[in-house]
Short mmCIF file of C-alpha atoms and ligand atoms in Angstrom, two decimals:
data_model
loop_
_atom_site.label_atom_id
_atom_site.label_comp_id
_atom_site.label_asym_id
_atom_site.label_seq_id
_atom_site.Cartn_x
_atom_site.Cartn_y
_atom_site.Cartn_z
CA MET A 1 -61.04 153.14 134.65
CA THR A 2 -61.19 150.98 131.47
CA ALA A 3 -62.93 147.86 131.53
CA ARG A 4 -61.77 144.12 132.05
CA ILE A 5 -62.47 142.72 128.47
CA ILE A 6 -64.56 140.18 129.16
CA ASP A 7 -63.06 137.52 126.25
CA GLY A 8 -66.63 135.44 124.73
CA LYS A 9 -63.86 133.32 122.09
CA ALA A 10 -61.61 132.51 124.53
CA LEU A 11 -64.28 130.86 126.88
CA SER A 12 -66.69 129.50 123.72
CA ALA A 13 -63.57 127.87 123.33
CA ALA A 14 -63.67 125.99 126.76
CA VAL A 15 -67.16 125.83 127.58
CA ARG A 16 -66.87 123.52 123.42
CA ALA A 17 -64.48 121.70 124.69
CA GLU A 18 -66.12 120.34 128.22
CA VAL A 19 -68.84 119.30 126.02
CA ALA A 20 -66.25 117.20 122.96
CA GLU A 21 -65.64 115.27 126.16
CA ARG A 22 -68.92 114.77 127.13
CA VAL A 23 -70.31 113.92 123.62
CA GLU A 24 -66.69 111.28 122.98
CA ALA A 25 -68.05 109.46 127.09
CA LEU A 26 -71.58 109.94 125.11
CA ARG A 27 -70.09 107.67 121.85
CA ALA A 28 -68.51 105.46 124.20
CA GLN A 29 -72.57 104.53 125.14
CA ASN A 30 -73.37 104.13 121.20
CA VAL A 31 -75.34 107.14 121.59
CA GLN A 32 -74.01 110.25 118.74
CA PRO A 33 -75.39 113.02 119.52
CA GLY A 34 -76.77 114.99 115.72
CA LEU A 35 -78.93 118.19 115.44
CA ALA A 36 -80.67 119.19 112.44
CA VAL A 37 -80.97 123.01 111.33
CA VAL A 38 -83.80 124.04 109.40
CA LEU A 39 -83.28 127.04 106.42
CA VAL A 40 -85.50 128.14 104.70
CA GLY A 41 -84.73 130.10 102.14
CA GLU A 42 -81.80 132.07 100.99
CA ASP A 43 -81.40 135.32 103.80
CA PRO A 44 -77.41 135.29 103.55
CA ALA A 45 -77.04 136.57 107.39
CA SER A 46 -79.31 132.66 108.37
CA GLN A 47 -76.69 130.70 105.82
CA VAL A 48 -74.13 132.18 108.13
CA TYR A 49 -75.61 131.20 111.21
CA VAL A 50 -76.44 127.46 110.36
CA ARG A 51 -72.71 126.72 108.63
CA ASN A 52 -71.35 128.43 111.12
CA LYS A 53 -73.55 125.79 113.87
CA ALA A 54 -73.41 122.99 111.67
CA ALA A 55 -69.22 123.19 111.73
CA ALA A 56 -69.11 123.35 115.81
CA CYS A 57 -71.04 120.71 115.76
CA GLU A 58 -68.68 118.50 113.93
CA LYS A 59 -65.43 120.62 116.05
CA ALA A 60 -67.88 119.39 119.45
CA GLY A 61 -68.07 115.34 117.54
CA ILE A 62 -72.19 115.69 117.21
CA HIS A 63 -73.20 115.36 113.92
CA SER A 64 -75.43 117.52 112.96
CA ARG A 65 -78.30 116.87 109.57
CA VAL A 66 -78.98 120.15 108.07
CA ILE A 67 -82.76 120.62 106.11
CA ARG A 68 -82.08 123.27 103.29
CA MET A 69 -85.54 124.77 102.13
CA GLY A 70 -87.05 127.02 98.83
CA GLN A 71 -88.22 129.72 100.26
CA ASP A 72 -90.93 129.07 98.22
CA SER A 73 -91.44 125.83 100.04
CA THR A 74 -95.02 125.93 102.16
CA GLU A 75 -95.36 125.46 105.89
CA ALA A 76 -96.97 121.94 105.66
CA GLU A 77 -93.97 120.88 103.91
CA LEU A 78 -91.83 122.23 106.65
CA LEU A 79 -94.30 121.05 109.35
CA ASP A 80 -93.54 117.30 107.91
CA ILE A 81 -90.31 118.18 107.58
CA ILE A 82 -90.50 119.38 111.68
CA GLN A 83 -92.66 115.75 112.29
CA GLN A 84 -90.44 113.33 110.66
CA LEU A 85 -87.52 114.64 112.01
CA ASN A 86 -89.72 114.41 116.26
CA GLU A 87 -89.77 110.90 115.53
CA ASP A 88 -86.27 110.75 113.91
CA PRO A 89 -84.08 109.27 117.04
CA ASP A 90 -81.47 109.44 115.25
CA ILE A 91 -82.24 113.78 116.21
CA HIS A 92 -81.48 115.01 119.94
CA GLY A 93 -81.81 118.89 119.03
CA ILE A 94 -83.64 120.69 115.76
CA LEU A 95 -83.11 123.81 115.29
CA VAL A 96 -85.04 125.73 112.81
CA GLN A 97 -83.33 129.06 112.05
CA LEU A 98 -85.17 131.67 111.99
CA PRO A 99 -86.62 134.55 110.36
CA LEU A 100 -88.95 132.54 108.62
CA PRO A 101 -90.18 133.51 105.33
CA GLY A 102 -93.35 135.99 105.66
CA HIS A 103 -96.13 133.05 104.84
CA MET A 104 -95.65 131.08 107.40
CA ASN A 105 -96.68 130.89 111.41
CA THR A 106 -93.89 131.08 113.61
CA ALA A 107 -95.53 130.97 116.25
CA LYS A 108 -97.12 127.05 114.68
CA VAL A 109 -93.87 126.18 113.53
CA ILE A 110 -92.07 126.43 116.90
CA GLU A 111 -94.71 124.52 117.65
CA THR A 112 -95.03 122.15 115.89
CA ILE A 113 -91.31 121.00 117.22
CA SER A 114 -91.70 118.25 120.63
CA ALA A 115 -90.32 121.14 123.94
CA GLU A 116 -87.64 117.51 124.44
CA LYS A 117 -85.82 118.22 120.78
CA ASP A 118 -86.60 122.21 121.42
CA VAL A 119 -82.41 123.53 121.61
CA ASP A 120 -83.22 127.00 120.94
CA GLY A 121 -85.63 126.93 123.95
CA PHE A 122 -88.42 128.70 122.74
CA HIS A 123 -90.92 126.35 123.01
CA VAL A 124 -94.36 127.42 124.84
CA ASN A 125 -93.25 124.79 127.18
CA ASN A 126 -89.64 125.13 127.80
CA ALA A 127 -90.56 129.33 128.17
CA GLY A 128 -93.03 127.84 130.66
CA LEU A 129 -90.52 126.50 132.58
CA LEU A 130 -88.37 129.36 132.70
CA MET A 131 -90.81 130.94 134.25
CA THR A 132 -91.70 128.84 135.98
CA GLY A 133 -88.21 127.73 138.13
CA LYS A 134 -87.49 124.91 136.29
CA PRO A 135 -85.63 124.99 132.82
CA LEU A 136 -85.39 121.74 130.59
CA PHE A 137 -83.17 124.25 127.98
CA ARG A 138 -82.44 127.74 128.29
CA PRO A 139 -82.48 129.57 125.59
CA CYS A 140 -78.98 129.23 124.04
CA THR A 141 -78.22 133.55 124.10
CA PRO A 142 -79.05 134.26 127.20
CA TYR A 143 -77.46 131.94 128.65
CA GLY A 144 -74.31 132.33 127.32
CA VAL A 145 -74.60 135.49 128.56
CA MET A 146 -74.94 133.74 132.20
CA ARG A 147 -71.91 131.76 131.56
CA MET A 148 -70.28 135.32 130.27
CA LEU A 149 -70.69 136.66 134.12
CA GLU A 150 -69.91 133.58 136.02
CA SER A 151 -66.85 132.78 135.12
CA GLU A 152 -66.32 136.61 135.37
CA ASN A 153 -67.03 136.13 139.21
CA VAL A 154 -69.75 138.82 138.72
CA ASN A 155 -71.92 139.03 141.84
CA ILE A 156 -74.88 138.61 140.65
CA ARG A 157 -77.45 137.50 144.24
CA GLY A 158 -78.83 141.63 144.91
CA ALA A 159 -77.59 143.12 141.98
CA GLU A 160 -79.93 146.05 139.68
CA ALA A 161 -79.64 144.30 136.16
CA VAL A 162 -81.29 146.24 133.42
CA VAL A 163 -82.02 144.00 130.77
CA VAL A 164 -82.19 146.55 127.12
CA GLY A 165 -84.76 144.71 124.41
CA ALA A 166 -87.94 142.13 125.32
CA SER A 167 -87.95 139.61 122.36
CA ASN A 168 -88.78 136.43 123.51
CA ILE A 169 -85.48 135.03 121.70
CA VAL A 170 -83.04 137.48 124.25
CA GLY A 171 -84.32 139.99 126.26
CA LYS A 172 -87.50 138.69 128.74
CA PRO A 173 -85.03 134.78 129.00
CA MET A 174 -82.17 137.33 129.70
CA ALA A 175 -85.22 138.64 132.44
CA LEU A 176 -85.17 135.71 133.78
CA LEU A 177 -82.47 134.07 133.77
CA LEU A 178 -81.47 136.96 136.81
CA LEU A 179 -84.03 136.88 138.19
CA ALA A 180 -83.44 133.68 138.85
CA ALA A 181 -79.77 134.43 139.80
CA GLY A 182 -81.45 137.14 142.11
CA ALA A 183 -81.29 140.12 140.95
CA THR A 184 -83.53 142.46 140.74
CA VAL A 185 -83.91 143.12 137.20
CA THR A 186 -86.06 146.25 134.83
CA ILE A 187 -86.97 145.28 131.64
CA CYS A 188 -86.82 148.22 129.09
CA ASN A 189 -88.82 147.99 125.12
CA SER A 190 -88.43 150.98 122.89
CA LYS A 191 -91.26 152.95 124.43
CA THR A 192 -88.97 153.92 128.07
CA ARG A 193 -89.92 156.49 128.61
CA ASP A 194 -86.14 158.31 129.90
CA LEU A 195 -83.63 155.35 128.84
CA GLY A 196 -80.61 156.52 130.70
CA ALA A 197 -81.91 156.89 133.96
CA GLN A 198 -82.75 153.58 133.81
CA THR A 199 -79.37 151.85 132.38
CA ARG A 200 -77.41 153.83 134.89
CA ARG A 201 -79.12 152.46 137.78
CA ALA A 202 -77.65 148.63 136.01
CA ASP A 203 -74.27 147.18 137.55
CA ILE A 204 -74.97 144.58 135.59
CA LEU A 205 -76.63 145.87 131.79
CA VAL A 206 -77.34 143.46 129.25
CA VAL A 207 -78.51 145.19 125.48
CA ALA A 208 -80.14 143.09 122.79
CA THR A 209 -81.79 146.48 120.92
CA GLY A 210 -80.34 145.12 117.62
CA ARG A 211 -79.58 149.37 116.66
CA PRO A 212 -76.08 150.24 116.69
CA GLY A 213 -75.34 153.62 119.36
CA MET A 214 -78.28 152.37 121.39
CA VAL A 215 -76.10 153.05 125.00
CA SER A 216 -73.97 155.80 124.85
CA GLY A 217 -71.19 155.86 126.94
CA ASP A 218 -72.46 158.29 129.83
CA MET A 219 -76.24 156.28 130.22
CA VAL A 220 -73.30 153.80 131.51
CA LYS A 221 -72.77 153.37 135.58
CA PRO A 222 -69.17 153.41 136.27
CA GLY A 223 -67.98 149.92 137.53
CA ALA A 224 -70.44 148.70 135.81
CA VAL A 225 -70.64 144.82 133.61
CA VAL A 226 -72.02 145.88 130.25
CA ILE A 227 -72.27 142.80 127.80
CA ASP A 228 -73.78 143.73 124.23
CA VAL A 229 -75.98 140.88 121.97
CA GLY A 230 -76.08 143.41 119.44
CA ILE A 231 -74.12 142.48 116.39
CA ASN A 232 -74.93 145.10 114.24
CA ARG A 233 -73.40 145.10 110.19
CA LEU A 234 -72.65 149.68 108.89
CA GLU A 235 -72.44 150.80 105.90
CA ASP A 236 -69.14 151.36 105.74
CA GLY A 237 -68.82 147.64 106.74
CA ARG A 238 -67.26 147.11 110.49
CA LEU A 239 -69.82 144.67 112.65
CA VAL A 240 -70.56 146.88 116.01
CA GLY A 241 -72.38 145.87 118.45
CA ASP A 242 -75.78 148.13 120.48
CA VAL A 243 -73.16 149.86 122.83
CA GLU A 244 -70.30 153.26 122.03
CA PHE A 245 -68.41 150.38 122.91
CA GLU A 246 -64.84 153.17 123.40
CA GLU A 247 -66.67 154.76 125.25
CA ALA A 248 -68.17 153.04 127.71
CA ARG A 249 -65.60 151.21 128.07
CA LYS A 250 -63.69 153.98 129.83
CA VAL A 251 -66.96 153.49 132.49
CA ALA A 252 -67.98 149.86 132.70
CA GLY A 253 -65.75 147.80 135.27
CA ALA A 254 -66.51 145.67 133.32
CA ILE A 255 -67.57 144.62 128.83
CA THR A 256 -68.42 141.72 125.35
CA PRO A 257 -66.46 143.07 122.80
CA VAL A 258 -68.56 142.86 119.07
CA PRO A 259 -67.21 140.68 117.42
CA GLY A 260 -65.87 137.83 119.80
CA GLY A 261 -67.73 138.81 122.95
CA VAL A 262 -72.00 137.08 123.19
CA GLY A 263 -72.28 135.68 119.37
CA PRO A 264 -69.59 132.95 119.34
CA MET A 265 -70.52 132.11 123.39
CA THR A 266 -74.28 132.01 121.94
CA ILE A 267 -72.65 128.94 119.26
CA ALA A 268 -70.99 126.72 122.65
CA MET A 269 -74.26 126.83 124.41
CA LEU A 270 -76.28 126.08 121.55
CA LEU A 271 -73.99 123.47 121.75
CA VAL A 272 -75.04 122.43 125.69
CA ASN A 273 -78.42 121.80 124.91
CA THR A 274 -78.01 119.58 121.83
CA LEU A 275 -75.52 117.85 123.99
CA GLU A 276 -77.62 116.95 127.25
CA ALA A 277 -80.64 116.42 124.71
CA ALA A 278 -78.92 113.02 123.93
CA GLU A 279 -78.08 112.57 127.12
CA ARG A 280 -81.28 112.84 128.59
CA SER A 281 -81.77 110.52 126.02
CA ALA A 282 -79.40 107.98 126.79
CA ALA A 283 -80.02 108.12 130.10
CA ARG A 284 -84.11 107.69 129.15
CA LEU A 285 -83.65 104.42 126.74
CA HIS A 286 -81.20 103.27 129.50
CA GLN A 287 -83.89 102.84 131.99
CA ALA A 288 -86.74 101.86 129.77
CA ALA A 289 -84.38 98.75 128.74
CA LEU A 290 -84.11 97.53 132.24
N1 GUN B 1 -82.22 133.86 114.22
C1 GUN B 1 -81.47 134.62 115.01
N2 GUN B 1 -80.68 133.82 116.60
C2 GUN B 1 -81.48 132.82 115.97
C3 GUN B 1 -81.07 131.52 117.77
O1 GUN B 1 -81.15 132.24 117.93
N3 GUN B 1 -82.44 130.14 116.88
C4 GUN B 1 -82.71 130.74 116.05
N4 GUN B 1 -83.52 129.96 116.10
N5 GUN B 1 -83.29 131.73 114.75
C5 GUN B 1 -82.08 132.44 115.23
#
C-alpha cells in the first residue's frame, strides 16, 4: 500500500480563501482586522516565520503590524509594548514570536497578552479553557492538524490517537483536541520506554519532537494516518520532518509531507484566530452600541 498524501498547501489555500471572504464581510461593517507580531532579536528562522505570517495576513486582507525589538531589549520594554497593544482598538490579535532571548521570562510575557487577543492560544486562561472543553483560541498548529483530519474525513471518535511530544505549543493542546473529538489519547515524551510499542497502536499518529527520523516505518501501524509536525533542516540543506517519510508512506494509509504539510496550516489557522478575534470584538462593539 502507498499512503495518500495529505496536501497541507492546498487545504491552507482553501482556509485562507474562506478567511478572506469573512474579512471582506467585516470590512463592509467598517471593521479592519489587525494582527500585531512582536519579534525580539535576530533569530533567522523566527525572521522567516514572522515575514511569512505578515505576508499571509496582507493577502487575506488582515492588517499586520510587525514590531521588531533588538536582542538586548529589556523585558520591561517588551511588557510595555504588549500593554499598549492590549489597549489598541485597531489590534485584535497579538503574537510574540518564540523563542524569546534567555534573559526574558516567557511565561510572564505570554501572561501579559490580553487573553482575548492571544491568537496563539498560549495564555494560561486559554490553556485552561481548552482543557475544560470551552476553547476561545486553539493553538494554531494543533488546530490546523484537526482541520486536516476533518478534511480527510478521518474517523476520530473511538480511534487510538498517539501524540509523540508533550510541548505546550503542540503536543499537549493536540492531545486535548483529539480527546475532545472522542479519541483515546496517549501522549509520549522523551522518557517513554518503548516508543514503537506505543506508536504501533496508533490509528492517528501525530509526531512533534523536533528530531529528524524519530519515527521509522516499522513504528507505524498499517493504514494509520500519520501527521508529521516536525520541520528540521539537515546539514545537507534538506528540509525533513520527524518521520522517515519514504518508509512510512509504504505502511500508512495517509501521511503529511514536509514541507507542504502541517506548516502551511499553522499560518492559515493564525489567520482564522485573528479573524475570529476581530469578529468577537465587532460583536462586543455592536452590543455596546445597542
Ligand atoms: N515559535 C515556533 N512556533 C511558534 C508559534 O506557533 N507561535 C509563536 N508565537 N512562536 C512560535
